[in-house]
Every structure is written in structure tokens, then in C-alpha cells.
Tab-separated table of C-alpha atoms in Angstrom:
chain	number	residue	atom	x	y	z
M	1	MET	CA	-50.855	115.727	-91.788
M	2	SER	CA	-49.114	113.085	-93.814
M	3	PHE	CA	-46.657	110.613	-92.208
M	4	GLY	CA	-45.321	109.142	-95.435
M	5	GLY	CA	-43.826	110.219	-98.683
M	6	PRO	CA	-41.401	112.995	-99.392
M	7	ASP	CA	-43.378	115.564	-97.345
M	8	ASN	CA	-42.866	113.633	-94.030
M	9	PRO	CA	-40.995	116.012	-91.678
M	10	TYR	CA	-39.758	113.039	-89.508
M	11	GLN	CA	-38.236	111.169	-92.414
M	12	PRO	CA	-34.473	110.554	-91.953
M	13	PRO	CA	-32.453	113.105	-93.885
M	14	TYR	CA	-30.962	110.829	-96.466
M	15	PRO	CA	-30.187	111.513	-99.144
M	16	PRO	CA	-29.314	115.010	-97.939
M	17	PRO	CA	-31.244	117.788	-99.537
M	18	PRO	CA	-29.228	119.951	-101.855
M	19	GLY	CA	-27.305	122.835	-100.316
M	20	THR	CA	-27.349	121.577	-96.683
M	21	GLY	CA	-23.737	120.418	-96.396
M	22	PRO	CA	-22.358	116.970	-95.563
M	23	TYR	CA	-24.384	114.434	-93.562
M	24	ILE	CA	-23.774	114.430	-89.786
M	25	PRO	CA	-25.111	111.390	-87.914
M	26	PRO	CA	-27.063	112.036	-84.685
M	27	GLN	CA	-24.825	112.457	-81.601
M	28	PRO	CA	-25.413	110.445	-78.364
M	29	TYR	CA	-27.013	112.081	-75.337
M	30	PRO	CA	-24.390	114.001	-73.398
M	31	ASN	CA	-23.323	112.678	-69.929
M	32	PRO	CA	-25.029	114.771	-67.229
M	33	ASN	CA	-22.103	114.117	-64.860
M	34	PRO	CA	-19.060	115.844	-66.305
M	35	TYR	CA	-16.728	114.389	-63.612
M	36	PRO	CA	-15.229	110.937	-64.180
M	37	ASN	CA	-16.154	108.013	-61.898
M	38	PRO	CA	-13.594	107.895	-59.093
M	39	TYR	CA	-14.224	104.134	-58.627
M	40	PRO	CA	-14.287	102.686	-62.158
M	41	TYR	CA	-13.986	99.103	-60.807
M	42	PRO	CA	-15.692	97.472	-57.800
M	43	ASN	CA	-13.544	97.075	-54.701
M	44	PRO	CA	-12.707	93.359	-54.414
M	45	ASN	CA	-12.115	93.712	-50.642
M	46	PRO	CA	-14.679	96.132	-49.183
M	47	TYR	CA	-13.810	95.213	-45.561
M	48	PRO	CA	-10.652	96.333	-43.782
M	49	PRO	CA	-7.990	93.697	-43.202
M	50	TYR	CA	-8.309	91.636	-40.026
M	51	VAL	CA	-5.884	92.649	-37.317
M	52	PRO	CA	-5.799	90.241	-34.330
M	53	GLN	CA	-6.379	92.032	-31.065
M	54	PRO	CA	-4.114	91.233	-28.119
M	55	GLN	CA	-5.710	89.223	-25.349
M	56	PRO	CA	-6.183	91.129	-22.096
M	57	GLN	CA	-3.689	90.177	-19.450
M	58	VAL	CA	-5.500	88.907	-16.377
M	59	SER	CA	-3.721	88.398	-13.089
M	60	PRO	CA	-4.171	85.155	-11.133
M	61	TRP	CA	-6.159	87.021	-8.484
M	62	GLY	CA	-8.536	88.380	-11.137
M	63	ARG	CA	-9.065	84.874	-12.460
M	64	LEU	CA	-9.760	83.629	-8.941
M	65	SER	CA	-12.537	86.214	-8.525
M	66	GLY	CA	-14.378	84.844	-11.583
M	67	LEU	CA	-14.421	81.189	-10.535
M	68	ARG	CA	-17.794	81.280	-8.838
M	69	GLY	CA	-20.187	80.900	-11.749
M	70	ALA	CA	-17.964	79.859	-14.650
M	71	GLU	CA	-16.030	76.697	-15.273
M	72	TRP	CA	-12.810	76.545	-13.316
M	73	PRO	CA	-9.693	76.661	-15.520
M	74	ARG	CA	-6.916	74.162	-15.285
M	75	LEU	CA	-4.062	74.879	-12.918
M	76	ARG	CA	-1.558	75.798	-15.612
M	77	ASP	CA	-4.063	78.172	-17.249
M	78	LEU	CA	-4.744	79.750	-13.872
M	79	LEU	CA	-1.037	80.290	-13.197
M	80	ARG	CA	-0.384	81.695	-16.656
M	81	GLY	CA	-3.125	84.307	-16.346
M	82	GLY	CA	-3.699	84.581	-20.120
M	83	ARG	CA	0.049	84.644	-20.986
M	84	PRO	CA	2.026	82.035	-22.915
M	85	ARG	CA	4.196	81.576	-19.840
M	86	ILE	CA	3.581	81.465	-16.122
M	87	HIS	CA	3.017	84.874	-14.552
M	88	GLY	CA	6.073	86.485	-12.993
M	89	CYS	CA	4.260	87.159	-9.728
M	90	VAL	CA	3.729	83.422	-9.348
M	91	TRP	CA	7.466	82.762	-9.646
M	92	LEU	CA	8.149	85.543	-7.144
M	93	PHE	CA	5.687	83.963	-4.750
M	94	LEU	CA	7.330	80.559	-5.205
M	95	LEU	CA	10.810	81.924	-4.465
M	96	VAL	CA	9.856	83.061	-0.972
M	97	PRO	CA	11.086	80.318	1.409
M	98	CYS	CA	8.161	80.586	3.822
M	99	THR	CA	5.713	79.606	1.074
M	100	TRP	CA	7.432	76.358	0.045
M	101	PHE	CA	5.196	74.299	2.321
M	102	VAL	CA	2.004	76.205	1.463
M	103	VAL	CA	2.080	76.500	-2.320
M	104	PRO	CA	2.212	72.756	-3.152
M	105	GLY	CA	-0.720	72.130	-0.823
M	106	LEU	CA	-2.737	74.946	-2.394
M	107	MET	CA	-2.001	73.701	-5.904
M	108	LEU	CA	-2.881	70.127	-5.034
M	109	GLY	CA	-6.028	71.252	-3.240
M	110	TYR	CA	-7.111	73.312	-6.259
M	111	VAL	CA	-6.615	70.349	-8.594
M	112	PHE	CA	-8.700	68.046	-6.405
M	113	ALA	CA	-11.369	70.699	-5.793
M	114	ARG	CA	-11.666	71.346	-9.532
M	115	SER	CA	-11.951	67.622	-10.218
M	116	ALA	CA	-14.699	67.238	-7.602
M	117	ARG	CA	-16.549	70.305	-8.923
M	118	VAL	CA	-16.436	69.080	-12.528
M	119	ARG	CA	-17.771	65.677	-11.485
M	120	ALA	CA	-20.500	67.179	-9.304
M	121	HIS	CA	-21.730	69.561	-12.010
M	122	ARG	CA	-21.609	66.795	-14.601
M	123	LEU	CA	-23.935	64.674	-12.480
M	124	PHE	CA	-26.085	67.573	-11.254
M	125	PRO	CA	-26.021	70.527	-13.700
M	126	PRO	CA	-26.492	73.806	-11.796
M	127	ARG	CA	-29.202	75.133	-14.149
M	128	ALA	CA	-31.161	71.943	-14.805
M	129	HIS	CA	-33.675	72.245	-11.960
M	130	ARG	CA	-36.482	73.091	-14.402
M	131	LEU	CA	-37.067	71.508	-17.803
M	132	HIS	CA	-39.200	74.435	-19.015
M	133	GLY	CA	-38.209	77.799	-17.605
M	134	ASP	CA	-41.108	80.125	-16.798
M	135	PRO	CA	-40.183	83.668	-15.670
M	136	GLN	CA	-43.632	84.306	-14.192
M	137	VAL	CA	-43.445	81.199	-12.016
M	138	THR	CA	-39.943	82.168	-10.904
M	139	ARG	CA	-41.055	85.664	-9.936
M	140	LEU	CA	-44.025	84.284	-8.010
M	141	GLN	CA	-41.806	81.806	-6.157
M	142	LYS	CA	-39.405	84.567	-5.140
M	143	ALA	CA	-42.273	86.794	-4.025
M	144	ARG	CA	-43.753	83.956	-1.956
M	145	ALA	CA	-40.382	83.205	-0.336
M	146	LEU	CA	-39.806	86.871	0.552
M	147	SER	CA	-43.317	87.260	1.963
M	148	ALA	CA	-42.907	84.075	4.032
M	149	ALA	CA	-39.596	85.320	5.449
M	150	ALA	CA	-41.152	88.705	6.253
M	151	MET	CA	-44.148	87.046	7.942
M	152	THR	CA	-41.895	84.808	10.032
M	153	LEU	CA	-39.806	87.783	11.127
M	154	ALA	CA	-42.935	89.777	11.974
M	155	LEU	CA	-44.296	86.932	14.138
M	156	LEU	CA	-40.980	86.662	15.969
M	157	VAL	CA	-40.816	90.413	16.566
M	158	VAL	CA	-44.440	90.777	17.733
M	159	TYR	CA	-45.073	87.548	19.631
M	160	GLY	CA	-41.650	85.929	19.978
M	161	LYS	CA	-39.418	85.555	23.000
M	162	PRO	CA	-35.615	85.842	23.011
M	163	GLU	CA	-35.222	82.067	22.893
M	164	ASP	CA	-37.526	81.831	19.857
M	165	PHE	CA	-34.915	83.519	17.656
M	166	GLY	CA	-32.348	80.866	18.542
M	167	GLU	CA	-34.908	78.134	17.944
M	168	ALA	CA	-35.741	79.557	14.507
M	169	GLN	CA	-32.056	79.537	13.583
M	170	GLU	CA	-31.727	75.934	14.777
M	171	GLN	CA	-34.713	74.881	12.672
M	172	TYR	CA	-33.163	76.559	9.628
M	173	MET	CA	-29.876	74.679	10.112
M	174	MET	CA	-31.824	71.465	10.698
M	175	ARG	CA	-33.604	71.917	7.367
M	176	LEU	CA	-30.286	72.306	5.582
M	177	VAL	CA	-29.078	69.027	7.061
M	178	VAL	CA	-32.343	67.092	6.694
M	179	THR	CA	-33.220	68.195	3.145
M	180	PRO	CA	-30.911	65.837	1.137
M	181	PRO	CA	-31.847	62.586	2.958
M	182	LEU	CA	-35.517	63.564	3.107
M	183	LEU	CA	-35.471	64.270	-0.619
M	184	LEU	CA	-33.816	60.928	-1.312
M	185	LEU	CA	-36.585	59.182	0.619
M	186	SER	CA	-39.480	61.165	-0.850
M	187	ALA	CA	-38.436	61.196	-4.501
M	188	PRO	CA	-38.885	57.419	-5.099
M	189	LEU	CA	-42.406	57.539	-3.629
M	190	VAL	CA	-43.478	60.483	-5.778
M	191	ILE	CA	-41.865	58.945	-8.868
M	192	THR	CA	-43.721	55.688	-8.230
M	193	VAL	CA	-47.068	57.480	-8.040
M	194	LEU	CA	-46.287	59.499	-11.152
M	195	PHE	CA	-45.162	56.349	-12.963
M	196	ARG	CA	-48.532	54.736	-12.179
M	197	TRP	CA	-50.384	57.755	-13.534
M	198	ALA	CA	-48.386	57.996	-16.764
M	199	ALA	CA	-49.515	56.442	-20.035
M	200	PRO	CA	-47.911	53.166	-21.169
M	201	HIS	CA	-45.971	54.810	-24.006
M	202	VAL	CA	-44.523	57.362	-21.564
M	203	ARG	CA	-43.363	54.828	-18.990
M	204	ALA	CA	-40.583	53.473	-21.210
M	205	HIS	CA	-38.963	56.897	-21.529
M	206	MET	CA	-39.493	57.592	-17.835
M	207	GLY	CA	-37.787	54.313	-16.939
M	208	GLN	CA	-34.616	55.276	-18.815
M	209	ARG	CA	-34.530	58.700	-17.198
M	210	VAL	CA	-35.178	57.223	-13.758
M	211	ARG	CA	-32.128	54.995	-14.170
M	212	ALA	CA	-29.943	57.957	-15.126
M	213	ALA	CA	-31.217	60.003	-12.169
M	214	GLY	CA	-30.757	56.983	-9.897
M	215	LYS	CA	-27.098	56.667	-10.885
M	216	ALA	CA	-26.512	60.315	-10.012
M	217	ALA	CA	-28.287	59.849	-6.683
M	218	LEU	CA	-26.161	56.768	-5.954
M	219	TRP	CA	-23.034	58.863	-6.508
M	220	TYR	CA	-24.234	61.321	-3.892
M	221	ILE	CA	-25.252	58.589	-1.442
M	222	GLY	CA	-21.899	56.857	-1.925
M	223	ALA	CA	-19.980	60.057	-1.243
M	224	VAL	CA	-21.986	60.830	1.899
M	225	THR	CA	-21.533	57.256	3.130
M	226	ALA	CA	-17.823	57.131	2.368
M	227	VAL	CA	-16.956	60.262	4.368
M	228	PRO	CA	-17.590	58.756	7.844
M	229	LEU	CA	-15.923	55.509	6.787
M	230	VAL	CA	-12.748	57.317	5.727
M	231	MET	CA	-12.794	59.396	8.906
M	232	LEU	CA	-13.181	56.215	10.964
M	233	GLY	CA	-10.165	54.728	9.193
M	234	ILE	CA	-8.109	57.848	9.961
M	235	VAL	CA	-9.092	57.674	13.651
M	236	LEU	CA	-8.123	53.999	13.895
M	237	ILE	CA	-4.774	54.605	12.187
M	238	GLU	CA	-3.982	57.551	14.441
M	239	ARG	CA	-4.895	55.551	17.540
M	240	ASP	CA	-2.512	52.760	16.576
M	241	ARG	CA	0.212	55.236	15.645
M	242	LEU	CA	0.385	56.973	19.036
M	243	SER	CA	2.932	54.479	20.281
M	244	THR	CA	5.297	55.092	17.343
M	245	ALA	CA	6.969	58.171	15.903
M	246	ASP	CA	6.718	57.262	12.237
M	247	VAL	CA	5.483	59.674	9.581
M	248	PRO	CA	1.709	59.229	9.245
M	249	TRP	CA	1.778	58.180	5.584
M	250	PRO	CA	-1.478	56.157	5.781
M	251	THR	CA	-3.239	59.165	7.270
M	252	LEU	CA	-1.947	61.451	4.532
M	253	VAL	CA	-3.040	58.966	1.897
M	254	LEU	CA	-6.564	58.819	3.339
M	255	MET	CA	-6.784	62.601	3.606
M	256	VAL	CA	-6.676	62.934	-0.200
M	257	PRO	CA	-9.930	61.004	-0.916
M	258	LEU	CA	-11.533	62.586	2.154
M	259	PHE	CA	-10.848	66.069	0.780
M	260	TRP	CA	-12.176	65.066	-2.661
M	261	LEU	CA	-15.359	63.577	-1.164
M	262	LEU	CA	-16.021	66.641	0.972
M	263	ALA	CA	-15.508	68.957	-2.013
M	264	PHE	CA	-17.828	66.789	-4.118
M	265	ILE	CA	-20.554	66.954	-1.469
M	266	VAL	CA	-20.182	70.735	-1.144
M	267	PHE	CA	-20.462	71.332	-4.889
M	268	ALA	CA	-23.175	68.726	-5.514
M	269	THR	CA	-25.571	69.387	-2.629
M	270	GLY	CA	-26.942	72.708	-3.897
M	271	PRO	CA	-27.673	71.638	-7.500
M	272	ALA	CA	-28.923	68.224	-6.340
M	273	VAL	CA	-31.417	69.722	-3.898
M	274	ARG	CA	-32.613	72.386	-6.344
M	275	SER	CA	-33.135	69.824	-9.104
M	276	GLY	CA	-34.539	67.113	-6.831
M	277	PHE	CA	-31.684	64.823	-7.901
M	278	ASN	CA	-32.440	65.479	-11.600
M	279	ALA	CA	-36.163	64.990	-11.125
M	280	ALA	CA	-36.988	67.309	-14.034
M	281	GLU	CA	-35.338	64.889	-16.448
M	282	VAL	CA	-37.737	62.153	-15.345
M	283	HIS	CA	-40.878	64.330	-15.667
M	284	ALA	CA	-41.274	68.069	-16.121
M	285	ALA	CA	-43.854	68.307	-13.309
M	286	LEU	CA	-41.871	66.230	-10.821
M	287	PRO	CA	-39.966	69.162	-9.181
M	288	ALA	CA	-43.253	70.921	-8.412
M	289	LEU	CA	-44.755	67.739	-6.960
M	290	LEU	CA	-41.660	67.120	-4.835
M	291	THR	CA	-41.797	70.700	-3.562
M	292	GLY	CA	-45.412	70.250	-2.472
M	293	VAL	CA	-44.596	67.006	-0.649
M	294	LEU	CA	-41.418	68.265	1.021
M	295	VAL	CA	-42.993	71.430	2.385
M	296	TRP	CA	-45.565	69.430	4.358
M	297	GLU	CA	-42.886	67.066	5.610
M	298	PHE	CA	-40.830	70.031	6.824
M	299	ALA	CA	-43.917	71.489	8.484
M	300	LEU	CA	-44.540	68.259	10.403
M	301	ILE	CA	-40.886	67.998	11.422
M	302	SER	CA	-40.895	71.605	12.655
M	303	LEU	CA	-44.120	70.968	14.554
M	304	ALA	CA	-42.629	67.901	16.231
M	305	ALA	CA	-39.347	69.641	17.040
M	306	GLY	CA	-40.476	73.104	18.143
M	307	GLY	CA	-44.274	73.195	18.159
M	308	LEU	CA	-46.454	75.888	16.635
M	309	PRO	CA	-45.130	79.366	15.761
M	310	PRO	CA	-45.339	82.017	18.499
M	311	GLY	CA	-48.533	83.964	18.945
M	312	PRO	CA	-52.197	83.373	19.839
M	313	PRO	CA	-53.596	79.939	18.919
M	314	ALA	CA	-55.513	81.196	15.873
M	315	VAL	CA	-52.520	83.139	14.539
M	316	ALA	CA	-50.165	80.216	15.221
M	317	VAL	CA	-52.416	77.726	13.402
M	318	LEU	CA	-52.819	80.059	10.441
M	319	ALA	CA	-49.071	80.641	10.263
M	320	PHE	CA	-48.486	76.885	10.401
M	321	LEU	CA	-50.972	76.122	7.608
M	322	CYS	CA	-50.536	79.123	5.307
M	323	GLY	CA	-46.873	78.483	4.587
M	324	PRO	CA	-47.223	74.943	3.133
M	325	ALA	CA	-50.578	75.816	1.552
M	326	SER	CA	-49.080	78.774	-0.343
M	327	VAL	CA	-46.189	76.618	-1.575
M	328	CYS	CA	-48.635	73.971	-2.814
M	329	ALA	CA	-50.714	76.657	-4.548
M	330	VAL	CA	-47.672	77.963	-6.421
M	331	ALA	CA	-46.625	74.399	-7.324
M	332	TRP	CA	-50.095	73.587	-8.630
M	333	TRP	CA	-50.132	76.790	-10.697
M	334	GLU	CA	-46.755	75.781	-12.148
M	335	ILE	CA	-48.195	72.378	-13.114
M	336	HIS	CA	-51.185	74.125	-14.689
M	337	ARG	CA	-48.900	76.303	-16.808
M	338	LEU	CA	-46.878	73.268	-17.838
M	339	ARG	CA	-50.086	71.577	-18.992
M	340	THR	CA	-51.467	74.576	-20.887
M	341	ARG	CA	-48.207	75.827	-22.415
M	342	HIS	CA	-46.112	72.708	-22.936
M	343	GLY	CA	-48.651	69.873	-22.939
M	344	VAL	CA	-47.235	68.215	-19.810
M	345	ARG	CA	-49.823	65.906	-18.234
M	346	LEU	CA	-49.766	63.913	-15.017
M	347	ARG	CA	-52.288	61.328	-16.237
M	348	GLY	CA	-52.319	59.764	-19.688
């Protein structure tokens, strides 16, 4: 087969051979889609227009039910209930004559309680008790606490006397009262030992964090110390006022800081105890060390106050030793996980 010359069948047909008619150029390939494109141009705005959604209207009572875990709103936001103006139910409540002496006190009390709560949570954040959260350690701590409570209840049911239940409740209340001062006394000793163990380049950072934690602890100590002093001043003023019939303005003036101090102590005690007065900011392993020290101190205090747990001598001794020993085991496992997972070391 030849691919050149006049006998080439693929040669373009020009000039046209005689008797074949006029020359028709080749036509383009027909469009397989006979329907036109319904969207000839791209849509410049493929998303629907934004329509602002109305905010849900929340009543003041609904806002009060959500104040436990979240930040407390300001008083005017609480009264408005999500509206641009104050809720109508609030005005209706204010128009009732029997509430004229109650509402101002409630509003003033809320303002002072919110101020004390904000200050307490700023010094002792509620969720800052651990620098590195570990779900496995948390689950083990909860399991140990539940097993200890179940074991204590079983000992009281099997070997206890009726008066032992009252004594157990008294020891629980005593621990709630003794924990903050005992923690304030134990934390400096543990921090001193940990400061001696730390490397020289770590001590500078620890010193700055110790000062910040010390300032927060001084706030708590000052509030606890000021409460009996203010109460003593109120008692002295009331004793001198018995001979007169004047309005107790000095007493009312002292009641305002007393209420603020009590609210501050209520809101700060839980986070301060859980965090060891911001011990985790000083060193990640310090909360576990403080837990191990405090549990033995509580055991000795309980032994001095109420003696051994009920039951035979062997069972009582085991119950006395197993509780603190299990807490120390969990604390040591937490320190081990901090060392292996986060590189936290007690020495060097």
C-alpha cells in the first residue's frame, strides 16, 4: 500500500475530483447531549442567604437552674432572661408590696455572691486539680473510693454497734473541717522536699509557681481569719447597742463583708482542696504526693479520735492499713504514668 502520491486514499480531497460537486469541509463532531445546559454560568453564591435565628427566650428561673457549673451572669442579664428588656414577670414580682423588702436583699446578695464566686474561681480554677488529665487514673481513683466506702459500710453492718454509725458520721464531718488547715500545713513540707529533689534549672520555674500558689493560699487564709474577727466586731457592737434604740448601721455595714467572706470560703474550699491550693501548677506530681501524705495523716487522726475500725483485731488492723496503702498505691501509679507518658520526674 502506498501512503503518498495521487493514489493515497487518505489524501485530503483538494482539488476536488471532477464530477463530485462542490467542496464541503469536514463537520465537527455532533454534541451527544441534545439538551442545552440549564446552568450556563457558575452560581456566584452557592450557599443560601444567612437568616439570623431568634434567640430562645429563657425565663429567670431557667437561668437560675443553670448556674451550678457555668459562669454566673450579671444581674441585669439574669433579670432580662435573654430579652432586650427586663422580663415582665420580674416587674410583676416587684409590684407586689410584700416583696419590697425581700427583692433588694436578694439582688444585693446575688451581686455579692457572684463577686465572691468569680474571685474564688479566679484564684482556684475548678478544673485545675490535675495538670495532665489521665482517664485511667481517674477511673481507678473512683473505683478505689467506691470500694473503700463499700468496705467501711460492710464493716459497720457486720461488726459495728449503733453508736459506731454516729461516730463514723462525726469522723466524716471532722475530715471536712480539718482538711483545709491540714493541707495548708502539709503542702509547704512536701513542696520543700520536692524542691530539694528537683534539678537546679527546674527550681527557678518552681519558685515562681510557688509564689503564685502562695498568694492564692494567703487569700484563703485571710478570708478564714477575717470571718471570726468580723463576727467579733458585730458582737461587740451589738453589746454596746443594747442600751440604745438606734438603727444598727455599723452592724449592717459589717454584715456585707461577712457575707462576701463566707461566700468566698464556700466557693473556694472545694476547688482549693481538690487542687491542693494549686499544687499542680508547682509540679505535676505534687497532688499525688500530697494525697499520699494526707491519707496517712487522716488515718492517724482517726486512730487518735476513735480508735481502730470495728471488728476482730486482725480485721481492724487490716482495715486501718489497707485504706491508706491503697491510696498510696494509686498515687504512686499516677506518678509512674506521669513519668512514662509526660516525662515528669521527681529527681533531676
